[in-house]
Amino acid sequence: MKAITSLAAYRARSMKGNVHPKIILGGPLVLLLILTGSLWQTGCLAPGPPAEKITVGSILSRISGLLYVAQDQGYFKAQGLDVDIKTYASSPESLKDLKAGHIDLACCGIFNLVKEALAGGSNLRALTVLCNGQIMDLIASRDRGIREPADLRGKAIGLMKDSAAEYFLGVFLTLHHLTLQEVRIVAVKPFALGEALATGEVDAVVAWEPYIGEIVKKMGNAVVTWPSQEGQDIFWVMAGRREYLKSHFATMEKLLLALEQASKFIKEHPAEAKKIMSRRATFLPADWDKYPVRYDLFLDQGLLLHMEDEAAWLIHNRPTDRKELPNFMDYLDPEPLLKVNPRAVRLALPGSVSPY
């Protein structure tokens, strides 16, 4: 059959029944696809800009849930971001790499930023709180004669040094009429807490999930547990170097937008969010309700007051030349969050919000 070279010829042939009306649609469509492919290969029709890569350091825990949900649901990708979540055993380790420039951002307890501020010269800033809640327990061995908090006197307590576990243990002891000087603190890595308690290396430990569940499951009725935070929240924040946050302001906006979407998803689909988190961080189903965590982005006066409490405790209990509290507003960067969600920033801002 000869090729159809004009619309008139097509009409004439189709009226004779030799050409199906739908066949003609294939020609222009195929031509368009071929032309588009040629333009793409020659660079005349260029692809969109590549996703901006960000490396975020965090421990493997449910408190990093916003990161896991945002990644799983494609919220980072939708903002043009390629977020690599690098796992660390502890906050001090991730902050070490952050200060060295090996990663772009780090998730950590606010206690770690307070310690940096007291040490002086820190250029780290908290971008937002990622979650807050009650996640720590003090777990003691009944075999060592511990039945109530008063029995901790003279005992060895294992915990992750340079972490919020130190502060919350100190508060717990004070509320139960004990002092840090009346117990012996032993530095133990988080993943080794259960083994240290089981073997008798220590008499008690301060742990968080998922380690709490692992210890209780292994030792059962041989241990007694108490909430070590005594009603005070831990604040889990995302932090970055001052110069990085300043030079990547638009990127931080996109990141926070993605995390805001993740926060909304967790509230609207808690069962699905639990499944997403459980694929990344091991935790017992019962821990979800026993250790409630609120996944909200914010910076507020309550956070500042908590930072001042931790700093006052550190000044009193740790060797330091610092006798006055720093201005912790200097260690927050509220501008990106203020742009994304003004209601999430509840600070008494003096004039300009810029910490620079």
Coordinates of N, CA, C and O in Angstrom, one line a residue, residues 165-255:
A165 N 21.8 11.0 79.1 CA 21.6 10.0 80.2 C 22.3 10.5 81.5 O 21.8 10.2 82.6
E166 N 23.4 11.2 81.3 CA 24.1 11.7 82.5 C 23.2 12.7 83.3 O 23.0 12.7 84.5
Y167 N 22.6 13.7 82.5 CA 21.8 14.7 83.1 C 20.5 14.1 83.8 O 20.2 14.4 84.9
F168 N 19.8 13.2 83.1 CA 18.6 12.6 83.6 C 18.9 11.7 84.8 O 18.1 11.6 85.7
L169 N 20.1 11.0 84.8 CA 20.4 10.3 86.0 C 20.6 11.2 87.2 O 20.2 10.9 88.3
G170 N 21.3 12.3 86.9 CA 21.5 13.3 88.0 C 20.2 13.8 88.6 O 20.1 13.9 89.8
V171 N 19.3 14.1 87.7 CA 18.0 14.6 88.2 C 17.2 13.5 89.0 O 16.7 13.8 90.0
F172 N 17.3 12.3 88.4 CA 16.6 11.2 89.1 C 17.2 11.0 90.5 O 16.5 10.8 91.5
L173 N 18.5 11.0 90.6 CA 19.1 10.8 91.9 C 18.8 11.9 92.9 O 18.5 11.6 94.1
T174 N 18.8 13.1 92.4 CA 18.4 14.2 93.3 C 17.0 14.1 93.8 O 16.7 14.3 95.0
L175 N 16.1 13.7 93.0 CA 14.7 13.6 93.4 C 14.5 12.4 94.4 O 13.5 12.4 95.1
H176 N 15.4 11.5 94.4 CA 15.4 10.4 95.3 C 16.4 10.5 96.4 O 16.8 9.5 97.0
H177 N 16.8 11.7 96.7 CA 17.7 12.1 97.9 C 19.0 11.4 97.8 O 19.6 11.0 98.8
L178 N 19.6 11.3 96.6 CA 20.9 10.8 96.3 C 21.7 11.8 95.5 O 21.1 12.7 95.0
T179 N 23.0 11.6 95.5 CA 23.9 12.5 94.7 C 24.7 11.6 93.8 O 24.9 10.4 94.0
L180 N 25.3 12.3 92.8 CA 26.2 11.6 91.8 C 27.4 11.0 92.6 O 28.0 10.0 92.1
Q181 N 27.8 11.7 93.6 CA 29.0 11.2 94.4 C 28.7 10.0 95.2 O 29.7 9.3 95.6
E182 N 27.5 9.6 95.3 CA 27.1 8.4 96.1 C 27.0 7.2 95.2 O 26.7 6.1 95.7
V183 N 27.2 7.3 93.9 CA 27.2 6.2 93.0 C 28.5 6.2 92.1 O 29.2 7.2 92.1
R184 N 28.7 5.1 91.4 CA 29.9 5.1 90.6 C 29.5 5.0 89.1 O 28.8 4.1 88.7
I185 N 29.8 6.0 88.3 CA 29.4 6.1 86.9 C 30.4 5.3 86.1 O 31.7 5.5 86.2
V186 N 29.9 4.4 85.2 CA 30.8 3.6 84.3 C 30.4 3.9 82.9 O 29.2 3.8 82.5
A187 N 31.4 4.3 82.1 CA 31.1 4.6 80.6 C 30.9 3.3 79.9 O 31.7 2.4 79.9
V188 N 29.7 3.1 79.3 CA 29.3 2.0 78.5 C 28.7 2.4 77.2 O 27.8 3.2 77.2
K189 N 29.0 1.8 76.1 CA 28.4 2.1 74.8 C 26.9 1.6 74.9 O 26.6 0.6 75.5
P190 N 26.0 2.3 74.2 CA 24.6 1.9 74.3 C 24.3 0.5 73.9 O 23.6 -0.2 74.6
F191 N 25.0 -0.1 72.9 CA 24.7 -1.4 72.5 C 25.3 -2.5 73.5 O 24.9 -3.7 73.4
A192 N 26.2 -2.0 74.4 CA 26.8 -3.0 75.3 C 26.2 -2.9 76.7 O 26.6 -3.6 77.7
L193 N 25.1 -2.0 76.9 CA 24.5 -1.9 78.2 C 23.9 -3.1 78.8 O 24.1 -3.5 79.9
G194 N 23.2 -3.9 77.9 CA 22.6 -5.1 78.4 C 23.6 -6.1 78.8 O 23.4 -6.8 79.9
E195 N 24.7 -6.3 78.1 CA 25.7 -7.3 78.4 C 26.4 -6.9 79.7 O 26.7 -7.7 80.6
A196 N 26.7 -5.6 79.9 CA 27.3 -5.1 81.1 C 26.5 -5.4 82.3 O 27.0 -5.7 83.4
L197 N 25.2 -5.2 82.2 CA 24.3 -5.5 83.3 C 24.2 -7.0 83.6 O 24.2 -7.4 84.8
A198 N 24.1 -7.7 82.6 CA 23.9 -9.2 82.7 C 25.1 -9.9 83.3 O 25.0 -10.8 84.1
T199 N 26.3 -9.4 83.0 CA 27.5 -10.0 83.5 C 28.0 -9.5 84.8 O 28.9 -10.0 85.4
G200 N 27.3 -8.4 85.3 CA 27.7 -7.9 86.6 C 28.8 -6.8 86.6 O 29.3 -6.4 87.6
E201 N 29.1 -6.4 85.4 CA 30.1 -5.3 85.2 C 29.6 -4.0 85.9 O 30.3 -3.3 86.5
V202 N 28.2 -3.8 85.8 CA 27.6 -2.7 86.4 C 26.3 -3.3 87.1 O 25.9 -4.4 86.8
D203 N 25.8 -2.5 88.1 CA 24.6 -2.9 88.8 C 23.3 -2.4 88.2 O 22.2 -2.9 88.5
A204 N 23.5 -1.3 87.5 CA 22.3 -0.7 86.9 C 22.7 0.1 85.6 O 24.0 0.3 85.4
V205 N 21.8 0.4 84.7 CA 22.1 1.1 83.5 C 21.0 2.2 83.2 O 19.9 2.0 83.6
V206 N 21.4 3.2 82.5 CA 20.4 4.2 82.0 C 20.4 3.9 80.5 O 21.4 4.1 79.8
A207 N 19.2 3.5 80.0 CA 19.1 3.1 78.6 C 17.9 3.7 77.9 O 17.0 4.2 78.6
W208 N 17.8 3.7 76.6 CA 16.7 4.1 75.9 C 16.3 3.0 74.9 O 17.0 2.1 74.6
E209 N 15.1 3.1 74.3 CA 14.7 2.1 73.4 C 15.5 2.3 72.1 O 15.9 3.4 71.7
P210 N 15.9 1.2 71.4 CA 15.4 -0.2 71.6 C 16.1 -1.0 72.6 O 15.8 -2.1 72.9
Y211 N 17.2 -0.4 73.3 CA 18.0 -1.2 74.2 C 17.2 -1.6 75.5 O 17.5 -2.6 76.1
I212 N 16.2 -0.7 75.9 CA 15.4 -1.1 77.0 C 14.7 -2.4 76.8 O 14.8 -3.3 77.6
G213 N 14.0 -2.5 75.7 CA 13.3 -3.7 75.3 C 14.2 -4.9 75.3 O 13.8 -6.0 75.7
E214 N 15.3 -4.8 74.7 CA 16.3 -5.9 74.6 C 16.7 -6.4 76.0 O 16.8 -7.6 76.2
I215 N 17.0 -5.4 76.9 CA 17.5 -5.8 78.2 C 16.4 -6.5 79.0 O 16.6 -7.5 79.6
V216 N 15.2 -5.9 79.0 CA 14.1 -6.5 79.8 C 13.7 -7.8 79.2 O 13.4 -8.8 80.0
K217 N 13.7 -8.0 77.9 CA 13.4 -9.3 77.3 C 14.4 -10.3 77.7 O 14.0 -11.5 78.0
K218 N 15.6 -10.0 77.8 CA 16.7 -10.9 78.1 C 16.7 -11.3 79.6 O 16.9 -12.4 80.0
M219 N 16.5 -10.3 80.5 CA 16.7 -10.5 81.9 C 15.3 -10.7 82.7 O 15.3 -11.1 83.8
G220 N 14.2 -10.3 82.0 CA 12.9 -10.5 82.6 C 12.8 -10.0 84.0 O 13.1 -8.8 84.3
N221 N 12.3 -10.8 84.9 CA 12.0 -10.4 86.3 C 13.3 -10.1 87.1 O 13.2 -9.7 88.3
A222 N 14.4 -10.4 86.5 CA 15.7 -10.2 87.3 C 16.0 -8.7 87.4 O 17.0 -8.3 88.0
V223 N 15.3 -7.8 86.7 CA 15.5 -6.4 86.7 C 14.3 -5.6 87.2 O 13.2 -6.1 87.1
V224 N 14.6 -4.4 87.7 CA 13.5 -3.5 88.1 C 13.8 -2.2 87.3 O 15.0 -1.8 87.1
T225 N 12.8 -1.5 86.8 CA 12.9 -0.3 86.0 C 12.2 0.8 86.6 O 11.1 0.7 87.2
W226 N 12.8 2.0 86.4 CA 12.1 3.3 86.7 C 12.3 4.3 85.5 O 13.3 4.3 84.9
P227 N 11.3 5.1 85.3 CA 11.4 6.2 84.3 C 12.5 7.2 84.8 O 12.3 7.9 85.8
S228 N 13.6 7.2 84.1 CA 14.7 8.1 84.6 C 14.5 9.5 84.3 O 15.2 10.4 84.9
Q229 N 13.6 9.9 83.4 CA 13.5 11.3 83.0 C 12.6 12.0 84.0 O 12.5 13.3 84.0
E230 N 11.8 11.3 84.8 CA 11.0 11.9 85.9 C 10.1 13.0 85.3 O 10.0 14.1 85.9
G231 N 9.5 12.8 84.2 CA 8.5 13.7 83.6 C 9.1 14.8 82.7 O 8.4 15.5 82.1
Q232 N 10.4 14.9 82.6 CA 11.1 15.8 81.8 C 11.3 15.2 80.4 O 11.7 14.1 80.2
D233 N 11.0 16.0 79.3 CA 11.2 15.5 78.0 C 12.6 15.6 77.5 O 13.4 16.5 78.0
I234 N 13.0 14.7 76.7 CA 14.2 14.8 75.9 C 13.9 15.5 74.6 O 12.8 15.3 74.0
F235 N 14.7 16.4 74.2 CA 14.5 17.2 72.9 C 15.5 16.7 71.9 O 16.7 16.8 72.1
W236 N 15.0 16.1 70.8 CA 15.9 15.5 69.8 C 15.9 16.6 68.6 O 14.8 16.9 68.1
V237 N 17.0 17.1 68.3 CA 17.1 18.2 67.4 C 17.9 17.9 66.1 O 18.7 16.9 66.2
M238 N 17.8 18.7 65.1 CA 18.6 18.6 63.9 C 19.5 19.8 64.0 O 19.1 21.0 64.1
A239 N 20.8 19.6 63.9 CA 21.8 20.7 64.0 C 22.7 20.7 62.8 O 22.9 19.7 62.1
G240 N 23.3 21.9 62.6 CA 24.3 22.1 61.5 C 25.3 23.1 61.8 O 25.1 23.8 62.8
R241 N 26.3 23.2 61.0 CA 27.3 24.2 61.2 C 26.7 25.6 60.8 O 26.0 25.7 59.7
R242 N 27.1 26.6 61.5 CA 26.5 27.9 61.2 C 26.7 28.4 59.8 O 25.8 28.8 59.1
E243 N 27.9 28.2 59.2 CA 28.2 28.6 57.9 C 27.4 27.8 56.8 O 27.0 28.3 55.8
Y244 N 27.3 26.5 57.1 CA 26.5 25.7 56.2 C 25.0 26.1 56.1 O 24.4 26.2 55.0
L245 N 24.4 26.3 57.3 CA 23.0 26.7 57.3 C 22.8 28.0 56.7 O 21.8 28.2 56.0
K246 N 23.8 28.9 56.8 CA 23.7 30.2 56.2 C 23.8 30.2 54.7 O 23.0 30.8 54.0
S247 N 24.7 29.3 54.2 CA 24.9 29.3 52.7 C 23.9 28.3 52.0 O 23.8 28.3 50.8
H248 N 23.1 27.6 52.8 CA 22.1 26.6 52.2 C 20.7 26.9 52.8 O 20.0 26.0 53.0
F249 N 20.4 28.2 52.9 CA 19.1 28.6 53.4 C 17.9 27.9 52.7 O 17.0 27.4 53.2
A250 N 17.9 28.1 51.3 CA 16.8 27.5 50.5 C 16.8 26.0 50.6 O 15.7 25.4 50.7
T251 N 17.9 25.4 50.7 CA 17.9 23.9 50.9 C 17.3 23.5 52.2 O 16.6 22.5 52.3
M252 N 17.6 24.3 53.3 CA 17.0 24.0 54.6 C 15.5 24.1 54.6 O 14.8 23.4 55.3
E253 N 15.0 25.1 53.8 CA 13.6 25.3 53.7 C 12.9 24.0 53.1 O 11.9 23.5 53.6
K254 N 13.6 23.5 52.0 CA 13.0 22.3 51.4 C 13.1 21.1 52.3 O 12.1 20.3 52.3
L255 N 14.1 21.0 53.0 CA 14.3 19.9 54.0 C 13.2 20.0 55.0 O 12.5 19.0 55.4

